[in-house]
Coordinates of C-alpha atoms in Angstrom, one line a residue:
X15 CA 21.6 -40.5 -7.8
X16 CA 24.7 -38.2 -8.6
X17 CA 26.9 -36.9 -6.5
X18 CA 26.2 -33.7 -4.8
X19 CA 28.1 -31.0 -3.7
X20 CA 29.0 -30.4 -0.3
X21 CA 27.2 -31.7 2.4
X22 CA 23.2 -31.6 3.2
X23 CA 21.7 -30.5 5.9
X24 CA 18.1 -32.0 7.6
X25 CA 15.1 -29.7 6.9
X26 CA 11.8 -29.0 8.9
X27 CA 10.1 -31.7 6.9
X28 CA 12.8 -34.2 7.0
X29 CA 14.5 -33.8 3.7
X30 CA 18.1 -33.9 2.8
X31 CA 19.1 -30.1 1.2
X32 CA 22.5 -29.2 -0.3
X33 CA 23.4 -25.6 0.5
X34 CA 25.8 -25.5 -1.6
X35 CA 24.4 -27.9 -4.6
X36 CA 20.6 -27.1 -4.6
X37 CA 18.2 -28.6 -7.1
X38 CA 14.5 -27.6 -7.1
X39 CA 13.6 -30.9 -6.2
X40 CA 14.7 -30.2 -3.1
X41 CA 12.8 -27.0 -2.2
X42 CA 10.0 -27.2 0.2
X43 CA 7.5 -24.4 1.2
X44 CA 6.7 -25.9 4.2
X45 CA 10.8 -25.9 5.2
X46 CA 11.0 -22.0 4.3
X47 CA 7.9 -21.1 6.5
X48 CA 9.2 -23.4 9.2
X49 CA 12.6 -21.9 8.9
X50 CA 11.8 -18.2 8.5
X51 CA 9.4 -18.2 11.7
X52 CA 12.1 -19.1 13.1
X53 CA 15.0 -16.7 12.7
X54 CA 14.3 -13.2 14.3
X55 CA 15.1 -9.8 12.1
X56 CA 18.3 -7.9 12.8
X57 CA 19.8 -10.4 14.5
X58 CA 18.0 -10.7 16.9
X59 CA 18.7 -7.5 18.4
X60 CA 15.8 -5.8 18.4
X61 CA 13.6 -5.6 21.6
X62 CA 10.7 -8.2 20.9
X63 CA 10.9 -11.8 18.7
X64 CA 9.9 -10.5 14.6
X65 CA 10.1 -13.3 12.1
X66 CA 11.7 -13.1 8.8
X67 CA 8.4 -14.9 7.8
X68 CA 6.3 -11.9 8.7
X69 CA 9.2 -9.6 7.1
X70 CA 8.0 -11.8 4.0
X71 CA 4.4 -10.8 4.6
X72 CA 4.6 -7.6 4.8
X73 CA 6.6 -6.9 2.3
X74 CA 4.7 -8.6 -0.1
X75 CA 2.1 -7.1 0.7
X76 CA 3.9 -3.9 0.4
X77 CA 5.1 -4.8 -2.9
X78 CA 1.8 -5.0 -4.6
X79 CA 0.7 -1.8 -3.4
X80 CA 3.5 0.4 -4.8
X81 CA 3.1 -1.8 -8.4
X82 CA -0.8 -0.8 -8.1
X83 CA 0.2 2.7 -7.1
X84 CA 2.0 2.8 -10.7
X85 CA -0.6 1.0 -12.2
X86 CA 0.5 -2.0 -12.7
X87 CA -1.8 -4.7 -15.0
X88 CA -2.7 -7.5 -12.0
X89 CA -0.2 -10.0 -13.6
X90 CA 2.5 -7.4 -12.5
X91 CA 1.0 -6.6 -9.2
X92 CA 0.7 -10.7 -8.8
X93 CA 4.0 -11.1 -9.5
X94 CA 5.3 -8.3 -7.2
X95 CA 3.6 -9.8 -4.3
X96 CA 4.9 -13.5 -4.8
X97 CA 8.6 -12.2 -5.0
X98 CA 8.3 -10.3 -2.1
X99 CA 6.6 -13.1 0.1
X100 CA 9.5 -15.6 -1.2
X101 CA 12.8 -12.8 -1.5
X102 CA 14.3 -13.9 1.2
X103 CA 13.6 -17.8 1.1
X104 CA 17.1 -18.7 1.0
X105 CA 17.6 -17.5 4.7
X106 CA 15.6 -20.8 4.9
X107 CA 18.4 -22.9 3.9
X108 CA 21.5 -20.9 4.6
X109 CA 20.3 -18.3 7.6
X110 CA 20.8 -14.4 6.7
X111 CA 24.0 -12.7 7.8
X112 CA 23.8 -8.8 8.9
X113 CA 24.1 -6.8 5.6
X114 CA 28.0 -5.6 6.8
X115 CA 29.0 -9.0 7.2
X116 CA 26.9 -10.2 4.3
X117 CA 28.4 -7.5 1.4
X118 CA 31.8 -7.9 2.6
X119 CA 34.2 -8.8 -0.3
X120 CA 34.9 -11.7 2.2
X121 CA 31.2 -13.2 1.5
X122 CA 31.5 -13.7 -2.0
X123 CA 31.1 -17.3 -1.8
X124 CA 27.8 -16.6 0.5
X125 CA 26.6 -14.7 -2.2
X126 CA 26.8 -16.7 -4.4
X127 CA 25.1 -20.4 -2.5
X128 CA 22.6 -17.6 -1.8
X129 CA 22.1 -17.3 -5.3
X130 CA 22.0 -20.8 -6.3
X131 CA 19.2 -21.6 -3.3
X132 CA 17.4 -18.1 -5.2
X133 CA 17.5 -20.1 -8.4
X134 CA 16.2 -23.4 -7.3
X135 CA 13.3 -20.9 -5.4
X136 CA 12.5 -19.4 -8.9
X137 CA 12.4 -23.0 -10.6
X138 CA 10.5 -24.7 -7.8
X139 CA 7.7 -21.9 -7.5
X140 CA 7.6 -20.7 -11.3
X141 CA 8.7 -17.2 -9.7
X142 CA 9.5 -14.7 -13.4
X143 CA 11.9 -12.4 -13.9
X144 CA 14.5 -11.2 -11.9
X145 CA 13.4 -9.2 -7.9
X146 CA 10.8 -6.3 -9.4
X147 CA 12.1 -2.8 -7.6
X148 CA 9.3 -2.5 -6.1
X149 CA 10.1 -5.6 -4.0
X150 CA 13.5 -3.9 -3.4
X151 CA 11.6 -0.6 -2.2
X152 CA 9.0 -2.6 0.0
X153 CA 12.0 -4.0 1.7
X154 CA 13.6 -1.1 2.1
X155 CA 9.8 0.5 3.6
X156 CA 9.5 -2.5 5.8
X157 CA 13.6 -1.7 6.8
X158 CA 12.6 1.6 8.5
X159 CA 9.3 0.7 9.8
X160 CA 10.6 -2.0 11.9
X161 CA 13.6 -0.1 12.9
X162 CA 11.2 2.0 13.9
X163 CA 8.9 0.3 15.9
X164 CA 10.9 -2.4 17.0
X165 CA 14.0 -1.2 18.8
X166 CA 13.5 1.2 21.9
X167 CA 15.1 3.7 19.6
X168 CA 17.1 4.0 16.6
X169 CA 21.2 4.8 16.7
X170 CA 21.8 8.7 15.6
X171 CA 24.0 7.2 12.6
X172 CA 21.3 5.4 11.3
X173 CA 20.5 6.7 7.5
X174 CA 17.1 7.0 6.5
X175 CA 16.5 5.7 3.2
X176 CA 13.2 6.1 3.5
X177 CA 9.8 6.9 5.3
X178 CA 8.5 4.7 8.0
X179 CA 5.2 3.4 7.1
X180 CA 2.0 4.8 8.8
X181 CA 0.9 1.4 10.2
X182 CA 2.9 0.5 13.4
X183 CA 3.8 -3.3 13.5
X184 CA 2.5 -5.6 16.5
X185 CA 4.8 -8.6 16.3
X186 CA 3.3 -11.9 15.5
X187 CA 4.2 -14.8 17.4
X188 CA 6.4 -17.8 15.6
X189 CA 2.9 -20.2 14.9
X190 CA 1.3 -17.1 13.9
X191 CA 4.1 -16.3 11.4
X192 CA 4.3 -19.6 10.2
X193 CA 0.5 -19.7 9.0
X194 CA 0.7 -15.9 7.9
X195 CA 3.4 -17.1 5.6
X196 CA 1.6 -20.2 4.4
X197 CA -2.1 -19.0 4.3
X198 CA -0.1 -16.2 2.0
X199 CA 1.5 -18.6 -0.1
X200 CA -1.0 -20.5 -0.6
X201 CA -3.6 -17.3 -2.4
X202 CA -0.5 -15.9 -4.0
X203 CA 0.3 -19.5 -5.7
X204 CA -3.3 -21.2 -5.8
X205 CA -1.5 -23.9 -4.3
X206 CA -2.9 -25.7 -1.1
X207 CA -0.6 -25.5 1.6
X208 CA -1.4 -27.5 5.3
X209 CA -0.4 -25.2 7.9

């Protein structure tokens, strides 16, 4: 085997994964579930345990709905919904940093092994394209809604980028992420996943 870049870290399912040198090979979707289940929204700040997994979810979820509401053909809507369940699997690998941290000029080299983990994600999983905007705008959606129902209130300086969706969200708990995330996964990508 060549050399690699960096050093590797030990994932959910036992595999060696470069951070900063990763290969599609290496990619699991049992590791991102796992991972994402794991790591709490904002933080952790807000007032009750919310997975980045069920972020994931919902917004892909959220994501096929806007491309049907502009009438998307189903191959569109399809691919939508299996960016937005997978935008943010390389917080798997690398963990997410708050978005002042994380767009800091500083972070440039985050950005970019961010990318790179992206890449592998889109060769492993056949994802096309680059993020549709309506993933972008279901994140955004899914931003307010769980500022909204997941923090005792928001700060005044908050800016409101958009509207809070009409369904409040009921936290899942971490096993119940996990298999949201997987069951998902596994309709999205006809590809049988054990949970």
């Amino acid at each position: 085997m060549d050399a690699r870049r960096g050093d590797w870290i030990q994932t959910y399912t036992l595999k060696q994964f470069w951070p900063l040198d990763p290969r599609p090979e290496d990619v699991d979707i049992q590791d991102i579930g796992h991972a994402l289940s794991m790591q709490c929204r904002f933080t952790g700040h807000c007032h009750t345990f919310y997975s980045v997994a069920e972020h994931c979810v919902r917004v892909s979820e959220r994501a096929g709905t806007l491309m049907q509401q502009i009438g998307g053909f189903s191959h569109d809507v399809m691919r939508a919904m299996q960016w937005g369940l997978l935008h943010d699997a390389a917080e798997a690998y690398l963990v997410d940093l708050a978005r002042p941290v994380k767009h800091d000029e500083s972070m440039a080299a985050y950005r970019r092994a961010e990318r790179q983990v992206m890449i592998a994600v889109r060769a492993k999983f056949g994802l096309v394209g680059g993020l549709p905007d309506e993933v972008k705008d279901a994140d955004n959606d899914l931003l307010w809604t769980e500022a909204r129902d997941l923090f005792p209130s928001c700060h005044p300086a908050w800016t409101w980028r958009g509207e809070p969706l009409a369904e409040r969200i009921q936290p899942m708990t971490q096993p119940e992420a996990k298999a949201a995330f997987l069951a998902r996964f596994s309709v999205l990508f006809g590809a049988e996943v054990a949970r």
